[in-house]
Structures are given as structure tokens and as C-alpha cells.
PDB file of C-alpha atoms and ligand atoms in Angstrom:
ATOM      1  CA  UNK A 488      -0.043   0.203   0.275  1.00 71.00           C
ATOM      2  CA  UNK A 489       1.337   3.146  -0.767  1.00 89.00           C
ATOM      3  CA  UNK A 490       2.423   5.681   1.951  1.00 94.00           C
ATOM      4  CA  UNK A 491       0.686   9.056   2.647  1.00 96.00           C
ATOM      5  CA  UNK A 492       2.167  11.771   1.236  1.00 98.00           C
ATOM      6  CA  UNK A 493       3.237  15.076   3.204  1.00 98.00           C
ATOM      7  CA  UNK A 494       4.599  18.545   1.745  1.00 98.00           C
ATOM      8  CA  UNK A 495       5.744  21.760   3.804  1.00 98.00           C
ATOM      9  CA  UNK A 496       6.408  25.036   3.150  1.00 98.00           C
ATOM     10  CA  UNK A 497       7.729  28.301   4.947  1.00 98.00           C
ATOM     11  CA  UNK A 498       6.045  31.279   4.060  1.00 98.00           C
ATOM     12  CA  UNK A 499       6.375  34.397   5.970  1.00 98.00           C
ATOM     13  CA  UNK A 500       8.153  32.561   8.745  1.00 97.00           C
ATOM     14  CA  UNK A 501      11.491  31.786  10.269  1.00 97.00           C
ATOM     15  CA  UNK A 502      11.923  27.856  10.233  1.00 97.00           C
ATOM     16  CA  UNK A 503      11.507  27.353  13.610  1.00 97.00           C
ATOM     17  CA  UNK A 504       8.328  25.520  13.043  1.00 98.00           C
ATOM     18  CA  UNK A 505      10.252  23.443  10.815  1.00 97.00           C
ATOM     19  CA  UNK A 506      12.814  22.988  13.338  1.00 97.00           C
ATOM     20  CA  UNK A 507      10.647  21.561  15.730  1.00 96.00           C
ATOM     21  CA  UNK A 508       9.172  19.122  13.107  1.00 96.00           C
ATOM     22  CA  UNK A 509      12.863  18.013  12.987  1.00 95.00           C
ATOM     23  CA  UNK A 510      12.679  17.908  16.879  1.00 95.00           C
ATOM     24  CA  UNK A 511      10.934  14.843  17.023  1.00 95.00           C
ATOM     25  CA  UNK A 512      14.404  13.593  17.270  1.00 94.00           C
ATOM     26  CA  UNK A 513      14.655   9.399  16.524  1.00 95.00           C
ATOM     27  CA  UNK A 514      10.971   9.456  15.939  1.00 96.00           C
ATOM     28  CA  UNK A 515      12.102  10.657  12.256  1.00 92.00           C
ATOM     29  CA  UNK A 516      12.821   7.326  11.396  1.00 94.00           C
ATOM     30  CA  UNK A 517       9.245   5.989  12.254  1.00 94.00           C
ATOM     31  CA  UNK A 518       7.812   8.963  10.148  1.00 93.00           C
ATOM     32  CA  UNK A 519      10.148   8.100   7.041  1.00 92.00           C
ATOM     33  CA  UNK A 520       8.432   4.385   7.669  1.00 93.00           C
ATOM     34  CA  UNK A 521       4.889   6.070   7.775  1.00 93.00           C
ATOM     35  CA  UNK A 522       4.668   8.950   5.006  1.00 96.00           C
ATOM     36  CA  UNK A 523       6.343   9.968   1.985  1.00 96.00           C
ATOM     37  CA  UNK A 524       7.727  13.591   1.609  1.00 96.00           C
ATOM     38  CA  UNK A 525       6.854  15.435  -1.549  1.00 97.00           C
ATOM     39  CA  UNK A 526       7.395  19.336  -1.980  1.00 97.00           C
ATOM     40  CA  UNK A 527       9.442  20.358   1.071  1.00 97.00           C
ATOM     41  CA  UNK A 528      12.321  21.739   2.212  1.00 96.00           C
ATOM     42  CA  UNK A 529      12.867  18.796   4.189  1.00 92.00           C
ATOM     43  CA  UNK A 530      14.055  17.125   1.225  1.00 93.00           C
ATOM     44  CA  UNK A 531      14.545  19.996  -1.247  1.00 95.00           C
ATOM     45  CA  UNK A 532      12.028  18.981  -3.571  1.00 96.00           C
ATOM     46  CA  UNK A 533      10.834  22.425  -5.103  1.00 95.00           C
ATOM     47  CA  UNK A 534       7.706  21.233  -6.845  1.00 96.00           C
ATOM     48  CA  UNK A 535       4.780  18.986  -6.348  1.00 98.00           C
ATOM     49  CA  UNK A 536       5.258  15.885  -8.349  1.00 96.00           C
ATOM     50  CA  UNK A 537       1.947  14.018  -7.150  1.00 96.00           C
ATOM     51  CA  UNK A 538      -1.197  14.857  -5.098  1.00 97.00           C
ATOM     52  CA  UNK A 539      -0.486  15.243  -1.404  1.00 98.00           C
ATOM     53  CA  UNK A 540      -2.558  14.020   1.484  1.00 98.00           C
ATOM     54  CA  UNK A 541      -1.285  16.555   4.023  1.00 98.00           C
ATOM     55  CA  UNK A 542       0.091  19.970   3.433  1.00 98.00           C
ATOM     56  CA  UNK A 543       1.674  21.935   6.435  1.00 98.00           C
ATOM     57  CA  UNK A 544       2.222  25.390   6.408  1.00 98.00           C
ATOM     58  CA  UNK A 545       4.846  27.564   8.284  1.00 98.00           C
ATOM     59  CA  UNK A 546       4.318  31.416   7.992  1.00 98.00           C
ATOM     60  CA  UNK A 547       1.752  33.826   7.103  1.00 98.00           C
ATOM     61  CA  UNK A 548       1.411  35.428   3.853  1.00 98.00           C
ATOM     62  CA  UNK A 549       3.224  38.889   3.522  1.00 98.00           C
ATOM     63  CA  UNK A 550       3.954  39.149  -0.103  1.00 97.00           C
ATOM     64  CA  UNK A 551       2.113  38.160  -3.369  1.00 97.00           C
ATOM     65  CA  UNK A 552       4.745  34.743  -3.537  1.00 97.00           C
ATOM     66  CA  UNK A 553       3.515  33.677  -0.303  1.00 98.00           C
ATOM     67  CA  UNK A 554      -0.334  33.961  -1.747  1.00 98.00           C
ATOM     68  CA  UNK A 555       0.776  31.898  -4.915  1.00 98.00           C
ATOM     69  CA  UNK A 556       2.726  29.298  -2.762  1.00 98.00           C
ATOM     70  CA  UNK A 557      -0.490  29.180  -0.332  1.00 98.00           C
ATOM     71  CA  UNK A 558      -2.739  28.702  -2.983  1.00 98.00           C
ATOM     72  CA  UNK A 559      -0.841  26.053  -4.526  1.00 98.00           C
ATOM     73  CA  UNK A 560      -0.907  24.072  -1.396  1.00 98.00           C
ATOM     74  CA  UNK A 561      -4.577  24.282  -1.101  1.00 98.00           C
ATOM     75  CA  UNK A 562      -4.976  22.898  -4.794  1.00 98.00           C
ATOM     76  CA  UNK A 563      -2.408  20.045  -4.400  1.00 98.00           C
ATOM     77  CA  UNK A 564      -3.216  18.781  -0.474  1.00 98.00           C
ATOM     78  CA  UNK A 565      -6.321  17.200   0.963  1.00 98.00           C
ATOM     79  CA  UNK A 566      -5.610  18.181   3.911  1.00 97.00           C
ATOM     80  CA  UNK A 567      -4.046  21.805   4.999  1.00 98.00           C
ATOM     81  CA  UNK A 568      -2.768  22.535   8.609  1.00 98.00           C
ATOM     82  CA  UNK A 569      -1.641  26.030   9.583  1.00 98.00           C
ATOM     83  CA  UNK A 570       1.561  25.313  12.135  1.00 98.00           C
ATOM     84  CA  UNK A 571       2.618  27.814  14.303  1.00 97.00           C
ATOM     85  CA  UNK A 572       1.436  31.278  15.130  1.00 97.00           C
ATOM     86  CA  UNK A 573       2.627  33.124  12.264  1.00 98.00           C
ATOM     87  CA  UNK A 574       0.686  30.976   9.846  1.00 98.00           C
ATOM     88  CA  UNK A 575      -2.100  30.880  12.668  1.00 98.00           C
ATOM     89  CA  UNK A 576      -2.452  34.642  13.127  1.00 97.00           C
ATOM     90  CA  UNK A 577       0.307  36.575  11.259  1.00 98.00           C
ATOM     91  CA  UNK A 578       3.055  36.197  14.090  1.00 97.00           C
ATOM     92  CA  UNK A 579       6.062  38.857  14.805  1.00 95.00           C
ATOM     93  CA  UNK A 580       5.609  39.560  10.623  1.00 97.00           C
ATOM     94  CA  UNK A 581       2.241  41.166  11.647  1.00 97.00           C
ATOM     95  CA  UNK A 582       3.974  43.501  14.040  1.00 96.00           C
ATOM     96  CA  UNK A 583       4.042  45.671  10.718  1.00 97.00           C
ATOM     97  CA  UNK A 584       0.260  45.777  10.343  1.00 97.00           C
ATOM     98  CA  UNK A 585      -0.342  48.892  12.252  1.00 96.00           C
ATOM     99  CA  UNK A 586       2.166  50.784   9.660  1.00 96.00           C
ATOM    100  CA  UNK A 587       1.478  51.728   6.205  1.00 96.00           C
ATOM    101  CA  UNK A 588       3.577  49.581   3.671  1.00 94.00           C
ATOM    102  CA  UNK A 589       5.128  52.887   2.222  1.00 94.00           C
ATOM    103  CA  UNK A 590       6.275  53.348   5.683  1.00 95.00           C
ATOM    104  CA  UNK A 591       7.638  50.208   6.117  1.00 95.00           C
ATOM    105  CA  UNK A 592       9.656  50.229   3.079  1.00 94.00           C
ATOM    106  CA  UNK A 593      10.876  53.926   3.721  1.00 94.00           C
ATOM    107  CA  UNK A 594      12.109  52.648   6.801  1.00 94.00           C
ATOM    108  CA  UNK A 595      13.692  49.540   5.678  1.00 93.00           C
ATOM    109  CA  UNK A 596      15.831  51.028   2.607  1.00 94.00           C
ATOM    110  CA  UNK A 597      15.960  54.789   3.157  1.00 94.00           C
ATOM    111  CA  UNK A 598      15.672  55.933   6.784  1.00 92.00           C
ATOM    112  CA  UNK A 599      16.084  53.015   8.960  1.00 91.00           C
ATOM    113  CA  UNK A 600      19.223  53.505  11.586  1.00 90.00           C
ATOM    114  CA  UNK A 601      21.223  50.473   9.854  1.00 87.00           C
ATOM    115  CA  UNK A 602      20.752  51.766   6.483  1.00 89.00           C
ATOM    116  CA  UNK A 603      24.140  53.229   5.259  1.00 84.00           C
ATOM    117  CA  UNK A 604      24.720  52.335   1.842  1.00 84.00           C
ATOM    118  CA  UNK A 605      21.716  53.626   0.037  1.00 86.00           C
ATOM    119  CA  UNK A 606      22.966  56.999  -1.159  1.00 87.00           C
ATOM    120  CA  UNK A 607      20.775  56.800  -4.147  1.00 89.00           C
ATOM    121  CA  UNK A 608      17.996  56.271  -2.355  1.00 91.00           C
ATOM    122  CA  UNK A 609      17.033  53.713  -4.558  1.00 91.00           C
ATOM    123  CA  UNK A 610      13.858  51.260  -3.421  1.00 93.00           C
ATOM    124  CA  UNK A 611      13.706  47.469  -4.751  1.00 90.00           C
ATOM    125  CA  UNK A 612      11.564  47.894  -7.842  1.00 89.00           C
ATOM    126  CA  UNK A 613      12.721  44.550 -10.001  1.00 93.00           C
ATOM    127  CA  UNK A 614       9.247  43.089 -11.758  1.00 92.00           C
ATOM    128  CA  UNK A 615      11.095  39.714 -10.185  1.00 94.00           C
ATOM    129  CA  UNK A 616      10.522  40.755  -6.712  1.00 95.00           C
ATOM    130  CA  UNK A 617       7.438  39.687  -4.960  1.00 96.00           C
ATOM    131  CA  UNK A 618       4.846  42.434  -4.177  1.00 94.00           C
ATOM    132  CA  UNK A 619       4.341  43.341  -0.450  1.00 95.00           C
ATOM    133  CA  UNK A 620       0.792  42.572   0.529  1.00 97.00           C
ATOM    134  CA  UNK A 621      -0.887  46.001   2.229  1.00 96.00           C
ATOM    135  CA  UNK A 622      -0.833  43.834   5.570  1.00 97.00           C
ATOM    136  CA  UNK A 623       0.565  40.256   6.694  1.00 98.00           C
ATOM    137  CA  UNK A 624      -2.427  37.921   6.380  1.00 98.00           C
ATOM    138  CA  UNK A 625      -2.989  34.358   8.624  1.00 98.00           C
ATOM    139  CA  UNK A 626      -3.545  31.629   6.164  1.00 98.00           C
ATOM    140  CA  UNK A 627      -6.893  30.900   7.195  1.00 98.00           C
ATOM    141  CA  UNK A 628      -7.954  34.392   5.704  1.00 98.00           C
ATOM    142  CA  UNK A 629      -6.572  33.353   2.252  1.00 98.00           C
ATOM    143  CA  UNK A 630      -7.689  29.776   1.885  1.00 98.00           C
ATOM    144  CA  UNK A 631      -9.600  26.881   3.768  1.00 98.00           C
ATOM    145  CA  UNK A 632      -7.317  25.493   6.451  1.00 98.00           C
ATOM    146  CA  UNK A 633      -8.380  22.475   8.018  1.00 97.00           C
ATOM    147  CA  UNK A 634      -6.131  22.047  11.506  1.00 96.00           C
ATOM    148  CA  UNK A 635      -4.469  24.531  13.027  1.00 96.00           C
ATOM    149  CA  UNK A 636      -1.484  23.814  15.506  1.00 96.00           C
ATOM    150  CA  UNK A 637      -0.522  26.600  17.920  1.00 95.00           C
ATOM    151  CA  UNK A 638       2.784  27.690  19.768  1.00 95.00           C
ATOM    152  CA  UNK A 639       5.788  29.526  18.524  1.00 96.00           C
ATOM    153  CA  UNK A 640       7.174  27.147  17.649  1.00 96.00           C
ATOM    154  CA  UNK A 641       4.451  24.284  18.322  1.00 96.00           C
ATOM    155  CA  UNK A 642       6.033  21.233  20.486  1.00 95.00           C
ATOM    156  CA  UNK A 643       7.696  18.431  18.658  1.00 95.00           C
ATOM    157  CA  UNK A 644       5.190  16.205  20.561  1.00 94.00           C
ATOM    158  CA  UNK A 645       1.953  18.276  19.457  1.00 94.00           C
ATOM    159  CA  UNK A 646       3.235  17.691  15.810  1.00 95.00           C
ATOM    160  CA  UNK A 647       4.039  13.995  16.203  1.00 95.00           C
ATOM    161  CA  UNK A 648       0.732  13.189  17.712  1.00 93.00           C
ATOM    162  CA  UNK A 649      -1.155  15.293  15.405  1.00 94.00           C
ATOM    163  CA  UNK A 650       0.786  13.722  12.340  1.00 95.00           C
ATOM    164  CA  UNK A 651       0.206  10.162  13.744  1.00 94.00           C
ATOM    165  CA  UNK A 652      -3.429  10.749  14.456  1.00 94.00           C
ATOM    166  CA  UNK A 653      -4.151  11.915  10.806  1.00 94.00           C
ATOM    167  CA  UNK A 654      -2.320   9.382   9.203  1.00 93.00           C
ATOM    168  CA  UNK A 655      -3.464   6.641  11.264  1.00 91.00           C
ATOM    169  CA  UNK A 656      -7.233   7.906  11.578  1.00 90.00           C
ATOM    170  CA  UNK A 657      -6.813   7.219  15.308  1.00 88.00           C
ATOM    171  CA  UNK A 658      -8.524   9.939  17.614  1.00 85.00           C
ATOM    172  CA  UNK A 659      -5.770  12.772  18.312  1.00 83.00           C
ATOM    173  CA  UNK A 660      -4.381  12.589  22.311  1.00 78.00           C
ATOM    174  CA  UNK A 661      -4.035  15.857  23.201  1.00 79.00           C
ATOM    175  CA  UNK A 662      -2.652  16.223  26.954  1.00 79.00           C
ATOM    176  CA  UNK A 663      -2.440  19.685  28.279  1.00 80.00           C
ATOM    177  CA  UNK A 664       1.533  19.742  28.214  1.00 80.00           C
ATOM    178  CA  UNK A 665       1.785  19.064  24.458  1.00 81.00           C
ATOM    179  CA  UNK A 666      -0.420  22.346  23.448  1.00 80.00           C
ATOM    180  CA  UNK A 667       1.252  25.984  24.049  1.00 75.00           C
ATOM    181  CA  UNK A 668       0.205  29.340  22.678  1.00 73.00           C
ATOM    182  CA  UNK A 669       3.340  31.102  23.018  1.00 71.00           C
TER     183      UNK A 669
HETATM  184  S1  SF4 B1610       5.513  30.512  14.580  1.00 96.57           S
HETATM  185 FE1  SF4 B1610       7.637  31.138  15.752  1.00 96.57          FE
HETATM  186  S2  SF4 B1610       8.434  29.603  15.061  1.00 96.57           S
HETATM  187 FE2  SF4 B1610       7.175  29.262  13.455  1.00 96.57          FE
HETATM  188  S3  SF4 B1610       7.733  30.594  11.618  1.00 96.57           S
HETATM  189 FE3  SF4 B1610       6.637  32.142  13.335  1.00 96.57          FE
HETATM  190  S4  SF4 B1610       8.214  32.790  14.704  1.00 96.57           S
HETATM  191 FE4  SF4 B1610       9.204  31.200  13.987  1.00 96.57          FE
END
């Protein structure tokens, strides 16, 4: 029988949630027995090569590329999980949400205390660059999300229990100590 297929991505995140996936430690050997990874930084597969059963999203959407990737995950994955506070509510990147985009760009490239080498006051303007969104969006405001695993990052035990429950169809055991919201 073929194994369930998993894909993961990091949008506007710090890869801490992916590190927490790896923090399942030696259980990663069991995970490899249980599932096959497709598009993911874990195996460095860049594009979907088959339908995916479980898509795991780290990070919210701060630019047009994030939205494109998230929509492609929704299209290619039967189940989509928002992993961590950035995916669930925007997290730290959403601290810019109360500031106009123009002001953020000017602070980053023109007026910030660490800007020293931009004497011609050039702002990034290449067509290849993703466009910043007006604010950082949690994933469920862009596409339908099936499950939310909280934490910054979520505990490895929570990720493990959730994945095993989804893969085996068994009820999810959620002892208080595996769930955290910070
Ligand atoms: S939730 Fe925390 S660990 Fe995960 S991507 Fe955001 S800042 Fe990083």
C-alpha cells in the first residue's frame, strides 16, 4: 500500500516551526516509515510531483509569492495544516500591520538606523520581486485551513501526535502539556 504523502513550506516564517518538526528526534525514522515527503524544504523537492495528503504551512502571507505558494498547497493537498502562530495569526511579521507599507519600505531602505549604503535612495523595483501585501495575512484568510497547531513554535510532541492521528485515523491525544500558545 502506498504511504500518505506530506508536503511542507515556509511562507513568512523563520523556519523555527520546521526545526520543531525535526525535534521529533529519533521518531523521524518512524515518520519516514509512515509517510513519503513531496514538495518540502525537508527533502528539497521544489515542485509538487503528485497529489499530497497532508500539507503543512509555516508562516503567514506577507507578499504575493506567499499567496501563490499557499494557493498551490490548497490546490494540491487534501488536508492543510497551519503550523505555528505566524501561520495562524501572522505572528511577529504581523507587527507591521499597523504601519503603512510605504512607511515600512522607507524605514527598511531609506531612513532606518542601519541603512548606510543607499546614497542614491533606491527602492527595490525589479519585476521579479514579490510585491509586499498591504498587511500580513494569516493563512486561513487566504485559503481554507483544516487544522491549526498553535505555538511559537508548536511543540514537537504536538506535531508528532497530530501527524500520527491524521495518518492512522486514530483519535488525537492532546495532553495539556503538549499544547502551548506562546
Ligand atoms: S511561529 Fe514562531 S517558530 Fe514558527 S515561523 Fe513563526 S516565529 Fe518562527
